[in-house]
Coordinates of C-alpha atoms in Angstrom, one line a residue:
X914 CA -2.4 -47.2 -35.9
X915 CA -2.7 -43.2 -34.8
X916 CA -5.9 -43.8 -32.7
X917 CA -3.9 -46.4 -31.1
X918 CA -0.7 -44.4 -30.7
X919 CA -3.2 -41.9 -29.5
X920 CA -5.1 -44.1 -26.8
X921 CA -1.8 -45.2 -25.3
X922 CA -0.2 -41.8 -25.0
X923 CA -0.4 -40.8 -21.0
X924 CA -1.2 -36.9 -21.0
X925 CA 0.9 -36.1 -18.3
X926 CA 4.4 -37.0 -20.0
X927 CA 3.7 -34.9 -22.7
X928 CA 6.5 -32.6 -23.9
X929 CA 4.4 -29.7 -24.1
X930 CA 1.6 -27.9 -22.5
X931 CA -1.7 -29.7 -22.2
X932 CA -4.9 -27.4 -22.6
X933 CA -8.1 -29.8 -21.9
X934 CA -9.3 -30.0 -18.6
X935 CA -9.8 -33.0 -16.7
X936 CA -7.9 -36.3 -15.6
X937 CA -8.2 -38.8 -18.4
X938 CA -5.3 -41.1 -19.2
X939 CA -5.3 -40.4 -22.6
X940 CA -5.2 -37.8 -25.5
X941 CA -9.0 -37.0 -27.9
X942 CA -8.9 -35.7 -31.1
X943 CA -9.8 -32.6 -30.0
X944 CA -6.8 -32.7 -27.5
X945 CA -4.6 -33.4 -30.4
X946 CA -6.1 -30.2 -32.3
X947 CA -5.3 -27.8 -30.0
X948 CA -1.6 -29.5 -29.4
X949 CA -1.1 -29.2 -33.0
X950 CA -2.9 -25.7 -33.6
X951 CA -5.4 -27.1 -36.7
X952 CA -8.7 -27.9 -36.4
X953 CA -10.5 -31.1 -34.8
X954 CA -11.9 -31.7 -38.0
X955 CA -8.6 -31.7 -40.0
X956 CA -6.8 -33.8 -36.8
X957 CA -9.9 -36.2 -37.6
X958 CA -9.4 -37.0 -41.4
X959 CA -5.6 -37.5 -40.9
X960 CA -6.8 -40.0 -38.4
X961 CA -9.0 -42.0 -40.7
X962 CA -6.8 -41.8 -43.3
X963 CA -8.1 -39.3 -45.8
X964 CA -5.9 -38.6 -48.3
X965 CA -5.1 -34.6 -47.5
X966 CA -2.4 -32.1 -48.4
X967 CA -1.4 -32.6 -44.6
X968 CA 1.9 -30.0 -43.9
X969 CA 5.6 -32.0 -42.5
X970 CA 5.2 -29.7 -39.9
X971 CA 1.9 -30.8 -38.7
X972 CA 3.2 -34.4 -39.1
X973 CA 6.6 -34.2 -37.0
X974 CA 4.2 -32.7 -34.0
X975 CA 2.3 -35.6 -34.5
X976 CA 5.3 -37.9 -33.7
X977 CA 6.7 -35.6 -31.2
X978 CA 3.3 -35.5 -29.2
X979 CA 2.6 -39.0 -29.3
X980 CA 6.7 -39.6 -28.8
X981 CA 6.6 -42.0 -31.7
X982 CA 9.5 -44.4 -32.3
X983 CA 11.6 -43.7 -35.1
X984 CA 9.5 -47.1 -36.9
X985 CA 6.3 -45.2 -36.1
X986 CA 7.5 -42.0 -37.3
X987 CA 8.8 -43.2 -40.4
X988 CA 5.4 -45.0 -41.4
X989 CA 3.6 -41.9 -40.7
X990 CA 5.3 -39.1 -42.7
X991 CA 5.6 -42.2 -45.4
X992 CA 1.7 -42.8 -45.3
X993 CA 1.0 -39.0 -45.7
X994 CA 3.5 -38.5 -48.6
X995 CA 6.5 -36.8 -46.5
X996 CA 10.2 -38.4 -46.7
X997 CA 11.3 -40.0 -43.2
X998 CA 12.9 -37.4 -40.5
X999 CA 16.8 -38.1 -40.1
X1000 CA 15.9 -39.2 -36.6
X1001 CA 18.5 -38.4 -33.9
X1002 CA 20.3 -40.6 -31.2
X1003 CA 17.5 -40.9 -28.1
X1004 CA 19.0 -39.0 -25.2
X1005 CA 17.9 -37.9 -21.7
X1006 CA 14.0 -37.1 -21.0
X1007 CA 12.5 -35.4 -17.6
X1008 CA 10.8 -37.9 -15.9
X1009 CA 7.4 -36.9 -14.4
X1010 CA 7.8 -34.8 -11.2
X1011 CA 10.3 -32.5 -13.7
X1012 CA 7.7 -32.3 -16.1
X1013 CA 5.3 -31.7 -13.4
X1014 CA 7.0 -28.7 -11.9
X1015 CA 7.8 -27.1 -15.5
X1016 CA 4.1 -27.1 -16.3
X1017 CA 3.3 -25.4 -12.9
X1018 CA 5.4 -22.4 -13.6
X1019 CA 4.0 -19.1 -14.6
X1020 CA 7.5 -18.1 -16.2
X1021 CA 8.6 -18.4 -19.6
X1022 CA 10.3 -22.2 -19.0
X1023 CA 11.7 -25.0 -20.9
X1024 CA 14.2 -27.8 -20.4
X1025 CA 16.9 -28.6 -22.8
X1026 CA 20.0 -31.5 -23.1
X1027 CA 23.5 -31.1 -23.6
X1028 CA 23.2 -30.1 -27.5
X1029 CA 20.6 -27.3 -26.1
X1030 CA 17.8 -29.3 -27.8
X1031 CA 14.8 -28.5 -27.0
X1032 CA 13.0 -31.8 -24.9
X1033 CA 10.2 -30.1 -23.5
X1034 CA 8.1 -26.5 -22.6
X1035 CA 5.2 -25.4 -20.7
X1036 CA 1.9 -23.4 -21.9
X1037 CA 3.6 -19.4 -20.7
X1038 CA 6.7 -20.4 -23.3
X1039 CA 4.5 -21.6 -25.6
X1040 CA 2.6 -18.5 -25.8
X1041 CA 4.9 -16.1 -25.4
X1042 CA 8.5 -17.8 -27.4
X1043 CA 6.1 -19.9 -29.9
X1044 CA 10.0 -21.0 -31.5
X1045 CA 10.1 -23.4 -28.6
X1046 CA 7.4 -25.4 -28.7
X1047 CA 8.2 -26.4 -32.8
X1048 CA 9.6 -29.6 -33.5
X1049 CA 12.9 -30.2 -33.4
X1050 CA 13.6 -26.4 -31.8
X1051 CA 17.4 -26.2 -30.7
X1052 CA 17.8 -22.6 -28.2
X1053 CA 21.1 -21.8 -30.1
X1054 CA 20.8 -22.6 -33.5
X1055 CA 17.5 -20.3 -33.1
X1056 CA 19.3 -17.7 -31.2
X1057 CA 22.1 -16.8 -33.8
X1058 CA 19.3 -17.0 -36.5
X1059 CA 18.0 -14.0 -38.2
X1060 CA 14.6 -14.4 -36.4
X1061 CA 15.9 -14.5 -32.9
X1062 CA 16.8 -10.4 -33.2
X1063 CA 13.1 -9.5 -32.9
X1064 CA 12.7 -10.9 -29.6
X1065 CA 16.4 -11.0 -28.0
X1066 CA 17.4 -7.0 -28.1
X1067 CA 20.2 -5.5 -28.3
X1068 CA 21.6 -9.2 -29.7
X1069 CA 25.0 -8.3 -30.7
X1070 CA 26.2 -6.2 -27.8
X1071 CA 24.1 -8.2 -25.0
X1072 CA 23.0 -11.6 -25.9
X1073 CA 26.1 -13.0 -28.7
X1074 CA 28.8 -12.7 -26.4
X1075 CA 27.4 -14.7 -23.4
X1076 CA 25.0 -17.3 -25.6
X1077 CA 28.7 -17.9 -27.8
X1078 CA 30.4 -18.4 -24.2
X1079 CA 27.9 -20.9 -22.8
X1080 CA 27.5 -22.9 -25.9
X1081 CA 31.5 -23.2 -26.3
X1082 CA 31.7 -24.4 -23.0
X1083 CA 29.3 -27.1 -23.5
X1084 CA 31.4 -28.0 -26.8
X1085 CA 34.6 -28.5 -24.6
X1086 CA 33.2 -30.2 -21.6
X1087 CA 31.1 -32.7 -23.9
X1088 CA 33.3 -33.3 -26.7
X1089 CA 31.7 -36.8 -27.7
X1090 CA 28.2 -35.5 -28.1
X1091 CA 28.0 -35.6 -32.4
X1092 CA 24.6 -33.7 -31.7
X1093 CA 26.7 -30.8 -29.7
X1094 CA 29.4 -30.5 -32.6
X1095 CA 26.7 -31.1 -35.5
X1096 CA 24.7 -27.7 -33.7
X1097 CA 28.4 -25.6 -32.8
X1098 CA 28.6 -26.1 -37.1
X1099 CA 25.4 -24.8 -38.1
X1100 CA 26.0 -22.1 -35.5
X1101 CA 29.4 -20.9 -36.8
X1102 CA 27.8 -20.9 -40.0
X1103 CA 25.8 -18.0 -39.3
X1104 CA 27.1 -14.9 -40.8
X1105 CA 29.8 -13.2 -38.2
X1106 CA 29.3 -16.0 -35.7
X1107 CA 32.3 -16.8 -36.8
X1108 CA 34.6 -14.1 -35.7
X1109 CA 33.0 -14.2 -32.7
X1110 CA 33.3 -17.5 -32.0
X1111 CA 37.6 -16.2 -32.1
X1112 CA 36.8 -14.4 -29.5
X1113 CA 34.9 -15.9 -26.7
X1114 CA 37.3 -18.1 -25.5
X1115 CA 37.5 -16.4 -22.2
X1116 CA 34.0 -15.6 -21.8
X1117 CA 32.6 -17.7 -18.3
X1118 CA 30.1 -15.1 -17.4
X1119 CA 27.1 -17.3 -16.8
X1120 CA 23.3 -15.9 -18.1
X1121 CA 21.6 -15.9 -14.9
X1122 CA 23.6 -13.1 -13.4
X1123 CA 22.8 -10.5 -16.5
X1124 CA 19.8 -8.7 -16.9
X1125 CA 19.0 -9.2 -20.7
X1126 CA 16.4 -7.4 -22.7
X1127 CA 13.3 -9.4 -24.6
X1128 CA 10.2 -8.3 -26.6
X1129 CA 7.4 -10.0 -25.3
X1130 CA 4.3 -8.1 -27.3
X1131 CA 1.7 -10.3 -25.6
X1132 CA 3.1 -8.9 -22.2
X1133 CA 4.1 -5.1 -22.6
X1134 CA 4.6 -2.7 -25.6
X1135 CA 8.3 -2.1 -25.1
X1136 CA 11.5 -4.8 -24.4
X1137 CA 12.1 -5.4 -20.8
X1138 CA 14.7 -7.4 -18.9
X1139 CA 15.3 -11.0 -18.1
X1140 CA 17.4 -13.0 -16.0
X1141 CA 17.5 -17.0 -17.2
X1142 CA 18.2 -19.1 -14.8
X1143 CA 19.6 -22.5 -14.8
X1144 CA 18.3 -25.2 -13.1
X1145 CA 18.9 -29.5 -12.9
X1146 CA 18.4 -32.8 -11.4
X1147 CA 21.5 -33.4 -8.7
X1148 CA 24.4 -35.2 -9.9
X1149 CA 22.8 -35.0 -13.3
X1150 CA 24.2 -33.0 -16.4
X1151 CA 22.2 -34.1 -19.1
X1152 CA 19.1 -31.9 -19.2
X1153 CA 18.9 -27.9 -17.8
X1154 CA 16.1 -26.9 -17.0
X1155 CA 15.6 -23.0 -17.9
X1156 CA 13.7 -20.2 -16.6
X1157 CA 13.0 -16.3 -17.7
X1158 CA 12.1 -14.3 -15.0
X1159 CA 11.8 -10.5 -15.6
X1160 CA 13.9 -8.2 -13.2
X1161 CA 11.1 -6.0 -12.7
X1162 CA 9.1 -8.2 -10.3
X1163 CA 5.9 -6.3 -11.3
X1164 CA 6.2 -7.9 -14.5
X1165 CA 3.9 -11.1 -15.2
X1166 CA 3.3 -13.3 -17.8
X1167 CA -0.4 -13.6 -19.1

């Protein structure tokens, strides 16, 4: 069943970077090994069905590069020994010529829906924010977490504030979207989100016009700032497409 989910998985609607070369129509095992970060030999013996200490994490990339049904899904962590994923409600995807220009960009850039979760990335993200490229990655539930101070600086007097603001307005304009209310809880949860939460009511300042500063160590020793950027389909609300683009325009990422 995975060579065949395999086969008849068309490279370029992938939801992340692709790093072979060429033109085919369809994903190798080696192509799956580099997705997933193990080697072609270990991507190979999950395939013929060796029985291996294979990690959830490894698995749930599996089904989110092959963009398994929730059936498929289910067999698979079930065949490797792994409970079945809660799966979530499908919502919006980018369509091609989105995914198309994503993948073009040498920017750290992703695209997101309503609930901020996180549908799809290219390569420079992947290398340089490596949170957004894991299964099931959510921007705000990572950025009030513990791990998100080491790469966004200065968090509680520059980043809370405005993130807090955005993701509250998102709460009130979308008030049906359970996935939106189900991340705003596990979000307040987070010690002091909270009280701040109180507080933001009034906050409409959006992100793009800040300059915010982010440790990149692959790019320079020492934080520098961003500006991220906002972009979407017209007439369309359910996916934003993002984009970090450092202020100092001397500033590339490898």
């Amino acid at each position: 069943m995975l060579r065949a989910w395999r086969m008849a998985r068309d490279p370029a609607l992938l939801p992340g970077p692709v790093p072979f070369r060429g033109h085919r129509t369809y994903l190798t095992q080696l192509d799956m090994a580099l997705l997933l970060g193990v080697s072609e030999r270990w991507y190979r013996a999950l395939e013929r069905g060796e029985d291996r200490k294979y990690a959830r994490e490894m698995i749930a990339g599996v089904a989110r590069i092959l963009d398994l049904s929730p059936r498929q899904s289910t067999a698979l962590h079930r065949g490797t020994g792994h409970p079945p994923p809660r799966h979530r409600t499908e919502g919006a995807r980018p369509d091609a010529a989105m995914l198309d220009l994503l993948h073009q960009q040498r920017r750290v850039s992703w695209i997101c829906d309503q609930a901020w979760d996180v549908v799809a990335v290219n390569a420079v993200a992947a290398r340089h924010c490596p949170w957004l490229a894991r299964a099931d990655a959510n921007v705000m539930t990572w950025a009030f977490s513990a791990e998100a101070r080491y790469q966004l600086r200065d968090w509680d007097t520059r980043w809370a504030a405005p993130l807090l603001g955005r993701l509250r307005l998102a709460w009130q304009r979308w008030p049906d979207n359970e996935r939106l209310d189900e991340v705003v809880r596990t979000v307040r949860r987070e010690p002091g989100v909270a009280e701040l939460w109180a507080g933001t009511a009034d906050v409409r300042a959006p992100l793009d016009d800040a300059a915010l500063p982010m440790y990149f160590p692959l790019v320079a020793p020492d934080p520098f700032d961003v500006r991220v950027s906002a972009y979407g389909r017209f007439a369309d609300t359910a996916l934003r497409w993002l984009v970090l683009t450092p202020v100092d325009p001397t500033v590339t990422f490898p």
